[in-house]
Amino acid sequence: MTDWTPAMVEERLAVAALVLKRMPEPRRQGYFSTWPEIVHSFGDKVGQEPKPMRVLPSPQDISRMEETLTWTACLEPLDGKIVWMKAHGERWKEICWAVGLRRSAAHQHWQYGLSVIALTLNRRSFNRSLSKRKVIALAAGA
């Protein structure tokens, strides 16, 4: 496989977030209903909105998502939060409000997080005391 780039990491995180959204809701064990299933007639269904169809992810998608979930463990909590919020499709305005940073600073934390993940996946060692800009440049040159 080729070396990981921050763009590839971003795409994989977005796919993992999409798979996470498609997972079925967890159900409590031990709770059940003794009521019979209600069968609606055609007249009852007229004018109702159809229920959205939920397509469950494949086992391969779930395995890739589980692998991807471990990637943010090497990040600082703030960087991990920004990376996941962006992967879930949040707008920069909501991200900035949630983390308390300006857009330019939040964007730099996001790029830094993607770069750290890419460098870690490529098994490239780098000094953690480097500035965020140098780490971003190091990952871009990879």
PDB file of C-alpha atoms in Angstrom:
ATOM      1  CA  MET A   1       0.000   0.000   0.000  1.00  0.00           C
ATOM      2  CA  THR A   2       1.141   3.548  -0.621  1.00  0.00           C
ATOM      3  CA  ASP A   3       2.041   5.970   2.128  1.00  0.00           C
ATOM      4  CA  TRP A   4      -0.821   7.579   3.990  1.00  0.00           C
ATOM      5  CA  THR A   5      -1.463  11.255   3.330  1.00  0.00           C
ATOM      6  CA  PRO A   6      -3.579  13.607   5.443  1.00  0.00           C
ATOM      7  CA  ALA A   7      -6.185  13.649   2.635  1.00  0.00           C
ATOM      8  CA  MET A   8      -6.434   9.845   2.711  1.00  0.00           C
ATOM      9  CA  VAL A   9      -6.777   9.921   6.508  1.00  0.00           C
ATOM     10  CA  GLU A  10      -9.514  12.566   6.229  1.00  0.00           C
ATOM     11  CA  GLU A  11     -11.441  10.454   3.712  1.00  0.00           C
ATOM     12  CA  ARG A  12     -11.145   7.296   5.824  1.00  0.00           C
ATOM     13  CA  LEU A  13     -12.323   9.147   8.953  1.00  0.00           C
ATOM     14  CA  ALA A  14     -15.335  10.519   7.053  1.00  0.00           C
ATOM     15  CA  VAL A  15     -16.251   7.010   5.866  1.00  0.00           C
ATOM     16  CA  ALA A  16     -15.898   5.696   9.430  1.00  0.00           C
ATOM     17  CA  ALA A  17     -18.186   8.452  10.711  1.00  0.00           C
ATOM     18  CA  LEU A  18     -20.760   7.576   8.030  1.00  0.00           C
ATOM     19  CA  VAL A  19     -20.622   3.888   9.002  1.00  0.00           C
ATOM     20  CA  LEU A  20     -21.026   4.880  12.645  1.00  0.00           C
ATOM     21  CA  LYS A  21     -24.184   6.838  11.759  1.00  0.00           C
ATOM     22  CA  ARG A  22     -25.587   3.829   9.880  1.00  0.00           C
ATOM     23  CA  MET A  23     -25.159   1.431  12.818  1.00  0.00           C
ATOM     24  CA  PRO A  24     -28.411   0.278  14.448  1.00  0.00           C
ATOM     25  CA  GLU A  25     -29.468   1.831  17.712  1.00  0.00           C
ATOM     26  CA  PRO A  26     -28.441  -0.173  20.777  1.00  0.00           C
ATOM     27  CA  ARG A  27     -31.302  -1.945  22.506  1.00  0.00           C
ATOM     28  CA  ARG A  28     -31.625  -2.698  26.192  1.00  0.00           C
ATOM     29  CA  GLN A  29     -31.501  -6.363  27.015  1.00  0.00           C
ATOM     30  CA  GLY A  30     -34.450  -7.891  28.806  1.00  0.00           C
ATOM     31  CA  TYR A  31     -37.108  -5.428  27.663  1.00  0.00           C
ATOM     32  CA  PHE A  32     -39.805  -6.678  25.345  1.00  0.00           C
ATOM     33  CA  SER A  33     -43.412  -5.987  24.539  1.00  0.00           C
ATOM     34  CA  THR A  34     -46.217  -8.471  25.072  1.00  0.00           C
ATOM     35  CA  TRP A  35     -48.544  -6.481  22.839  1.00  0.00           C
ATOM     36  CA  PRO A  36     -49.247  -7.984  19.426  1.00  0.00           C
ATOM     37  CA  GLU A  37     -47.831  -6.342  16.309  1.00  0.00           C
ATOM     38  CA  ILE A  38     -50.203  -3.679  14.963  1.00  0.00           C
ATOM     39  CA  VAL A  39     -51.172  -4.345  11.356  1.00  0.00           C
ATOM     40  CA  HIS A  40     -52.138  -1.148   9.539  1.00  0.00           C
ATOM     41  CA  SER A  41     -54.599  -1.218   6.686  1.00  0.00           C
ATOM     42  CA  PHE A  42     -54.104   0.714   3.464  1.00  0.00           C
ATOM     43  CA  GLY A  43     -56.501   3.424   4.660  1.00  0.00           C
ATOM     44  CA  ASP A  44     -54.398   3.952   7.791  1.00  0.00           C
ATOM     45  CA  LYS A  45     -51.238   4.411   5.746  1.00  0.00           C
ATOM     46  CA  VAL A  46     -52.640   7.005   3.332  1.00  0.00           C
ATOM     47  CA  GLY A  47     -51.063  10.388   3.977  1.00  0.00           C
ATOM     48  CA  GLN A  48     -48.320   9.047   6.237  1.00  0.00           C
ATOM     49  CA  GLU A  49     -44.663   9.710   5.563  1.00  0.00           C
ATOM     50  CA  PRO A  50     -42.751   6.573   4.658  1.00  0.00           C
ATOM     51  CA  LYS A  51     -40.181   5.442   7.194  1.00  0.00           C
ATOM     52  CA  PRO A  52     -36.650   6.074   5.981  1.00  0.00           C
ATOM     53  CA  MET A  53     -34.914   2.917   4.898  1.00  0.00           C
ATOM     54  CA  ARG A  54     -31.863   2.092   6.959  1.00  0.00           C
ATOM     55  CA  VAL A  55     -29.106   0.201   5.188  1.00  0.00           C
ATOM     56  CA  LEU A  56     -26.883  -1.614   7.648  1.00  0.00           C
ATOM     57  CA  PRO A  57     -23.137  -1.496   7.008  1.00  0.00           C
ATOM     58  CA  SER A  58     -21.315  -4.632   5.912  1.00  0.00           C
ATOM     59  CA  PRO A  59     -18.994  -6.491   8.302  1.00  0.00           C
ATOM     60  CA  GLN A  60     -15.970  -5.240   6.327  1.00  0.00           C
ATOM     61  CA  ASP A  61     -17.147  -1.647   6.749  1.00  0.00           C
ATOM     62  CA  ILE A  62     -17.575  -2.190  10.482  1.00  0.00           C
ATOM     63  CA  SER A  63     -14.079  -3.711  10.775  1.00  0.00           C
ATOM     64  CA  ARG A  64     -12.529  -0.751   8.924  1.00  0.00           C
ATOM     65  CA  MET A  65     -14.508   1.657  11.114  1.00  0.00           C
ATOM     66  CA  GLU A  66     -13.304  -0.052  14.298  1.00  0.00           C
ATOM     67  CA  GLU A  67      -9.710   0.171  13.069  1.00  0.00           C
ATOM     68  CA  THR A  68     -10.172   3.835  12.227  1.00  0.00           C
ATOM     69  CA  LEU A  69     -11.622   4.625  15.666  1.00  0.00           C
ATOM     70  CA  THR A  70      -8.271   3.763  17.265  1.00  0.00           C
ATOM     71  CA  TRP A  71      -6.359   6.291  15.165  1.00  0.00           C
ATOM     72  CA  THR A  72      -7.231   9.302  17.317  1.00  0.00           C
ATOM     73  CA  ALA A  73      -5.684   7.711  20.422  1.00  0.00           C
ATOM     74  CA  CYS A  74      -2.308   9.261  19.537  1.00  0.00           C
ATOM     75  CA  LEU A  75      -3.794  12.788  19.442  1.00  0.00           C
ATOM     76  CA  GLU A  76      -4.307  15.359  22.142  1.00  0.00           C
ATOM     77  CA  PRO A  77      -7.978  15.448  23.268  1.00  0.00           C
ATOM     78  CA  LEU A  78      -8.612  18.837  21.622  1.00  0.00           C
ATOM     79  CA  ASP A  79      -7.128  17.720  18.296  1.00  0.00           C
ATOM     80  CA  GLY A  80      -9.071  14.443  18.412  1.00  0.00           C
ATOM     81  CA  LYS A  81     -12.323  16.270  19.089  1.00  0.00           C
ATOM     82  CA  ILE A  82     -11.783  18.632  16.164  1.00  0.00           C
ATOM     83  CA  VAL A  83     -10.821  15.779  13.816  1.00  0.00           C
ATOM     84  CA  TRP A  84     -13.921  13.749  14.722  1.00  0.00           C
ATOM     85  CA  MET A  85     -16.278  16.705  14.561  1.00  0.00           C
ATOM     86  CA  LYS A  86     -14.995  17.528  11.081  1.00  0.00           C
ATOM     87  CA  ALA A  87     -15.275  13.853  10.057  1.00  0.00           C
ATOM     88  CA  HIS A  88     -18.919  13.888  11.163  1.00  0.00           C
ATOM     89  CA  GLY A  89     -19.535  16.813   8.811  1.00  0.00           C
ATOM     90  CA  GLU A  90     -19.823  19.564  11.390  1.00  0.00           C
ATOM     91  CA  ARG A  91     -19.405  23.107  10.137  1.00  0.00           C
ATOM     92  CA  TRP A  92     -16.429  25.146  11.268  1.00  0.00           C
ATOM     93  CA  LYS A  93     -18.721  27.525  13.142  1.00  0.00           C
ATOM     94  CA  GLU A  94     -20.035  24.730  15.403  1.00  0.00           C
ATOM     95  CA  ILE A  95     -16.541  23.304  15.841  1.00  0.00           C
ATOM     96  CA  CYS A  96     -15.156  26.690  16.902  1.00  0.00           C
ATOM     97  CA  TRP A  97     -17.987  27.167  19.385  1.00  0.00           C
ATOM     98  CA  ALA A  98     -17.449  23.674  20.844  1.00  0.00           C
ATOM     99  CA  VAL A  99     -13.685  23.967  21.322  1.00  0.00           C
ATOM    100  CA  GLY A 100     -13.393  27.701  21.967  1.00  0.00           C
ATOM    101  CA  LEU A 101     -10.943  28.511  19.175  1.00  0.00           C
ATOM    102  CA  ARG A 102     -10.988  30.790  16.189  1.00  0.00           C
ATOM    103  CA  ARG A 103     -11.434  29.209  12.776  1.00  0.00           C
ATOM    104  CA  SER A 104      -7.791  29.552  11.741  1.00  0.00           C
ATOM    105  CA  ALA A 105      -6.555  27.950  14.975  1.00  0.00           C
ATOM    106  CA  ALA A 106      -9.144  25.160  14.779  1.00  0.00           C
ATOM    107  CA  HIS A 107      -8.180  24.527  11.142  1.00  0.00           C
ATOM    108  CA  GLN A 108      -4.514  24.268  12.116  1.00  0.00           C
ATOM    109  CA  HIS A 109      -5.353  21.800  14.918  1.00  0.00           C
ATOM    110  CA  TRP A 110      -7.368  19.760  12.383  1.00  0.00           C
ATOM    111  CA  GLN A 111      -4.504  19.706   9.862  1.00  0.00           C
ATOM    112  CA  TYR A 112      -2.064  18.833  12.650  1.00  0.00           C
ATOM    113  CA  GLY A 113      -4.272  15.949  13.826  1.00  0.00           C
ATOM    114  CA  LEU A 114      -4.550  14.515  10.315  1.00  0.00           C
ATOM    115  CA  SER A 115      -0.782  14.899   9.845  1.00  0.00           C
ATOM    116  CA  VAL A 116       0.031  13.135  13.124  1.00  0.00           C
ATOM    117  CA  ILE A 117      -2.266  10.237  12.187  1.00  0.00           C
ATOM    118  CA  ALA A 118      -0.709   9.993   8.703  1.00  0.00           C
ATOM    119  CA  LEU A 119       2.837  10.021  10.097  1.00  0.00           C
ATOM    120  CA  THR A 120       1.905   7.410  12.724  1.00  0.00           C
ATOM    121  CA  LEU A 121       0.311   5.137  10.108  1.00  0.00           C
ATOM    122  CA  ASN A 122       3.419   5.479   7.931  1.00  0.00           C
ATOM    123  CA  ARG A 123       5.542   4.558  10.982  1.00  0.00           C
ATOM    124  CA  ARG A 124       7.567   7.716  10.570  1.00  0.00           C
ATOM    125  CA  SER A 125       9.023   9.028  13.771  1.00  0.00           C
ATOM    126  CA  PHE A 126       8.912  12.737  14.463  1.00  0.00           C
ATOM    127  CA  ASN A 127       9.715  14.896  17.420  1.00  0.00           C
ATOM    128  CA  ARG A 128       6.573  15.796  19.368  1.00  0.00           C
ATOM    129  CA  SER A 129       8.156  19.106  20.332  1.00  0.00           C
ATOM    130  CA  LEU A 130       8.070  20.314  16.705  1.00  0.00           C
ATOM    131  CA  SER A 131       5.648  23.097  15.931  1.00  0.00           C
ATOM    132  CA  LYS A 132       2.313  22.264  14.357  1.00  0.00           C
ATOM    133  CA  ARG A 133       3.348  23.926  11.089  1.00  0.00           C
ATOM    134  CA  LYS A 134       6.507  21.809  10.837  1.00  0.00           C
ATOM    135  CA  VAL A 135       4.586  18.591  11.476  1.00  0.00           C
ATOM    136  CA  ILE A 136       2.017  19.575   8.830  1.00  0.00           C
ATOM    137  CA  ALA A 137       4.831  20.320   6.362  1.00  0.00           C
ATOM    138  CA  LEU A 138       6.548  17.035   7.239  1.00  0.00           C
ATOM    139  CA  ALA A 139       3.371  15.058   6.521  1.00  0.00           C
ATOM    140  CA  ALA A 140       2.724  16.986   3.293  1.00  0.00           C
ATOM    141  CA  GLY A 141       6.214  16.160   2.050  1.00  0.00           C
ATOM    142  CA  ALA A 142       5.744  12.449   2.806  1.00  0.00           C
TER     143      ALA A 142
END
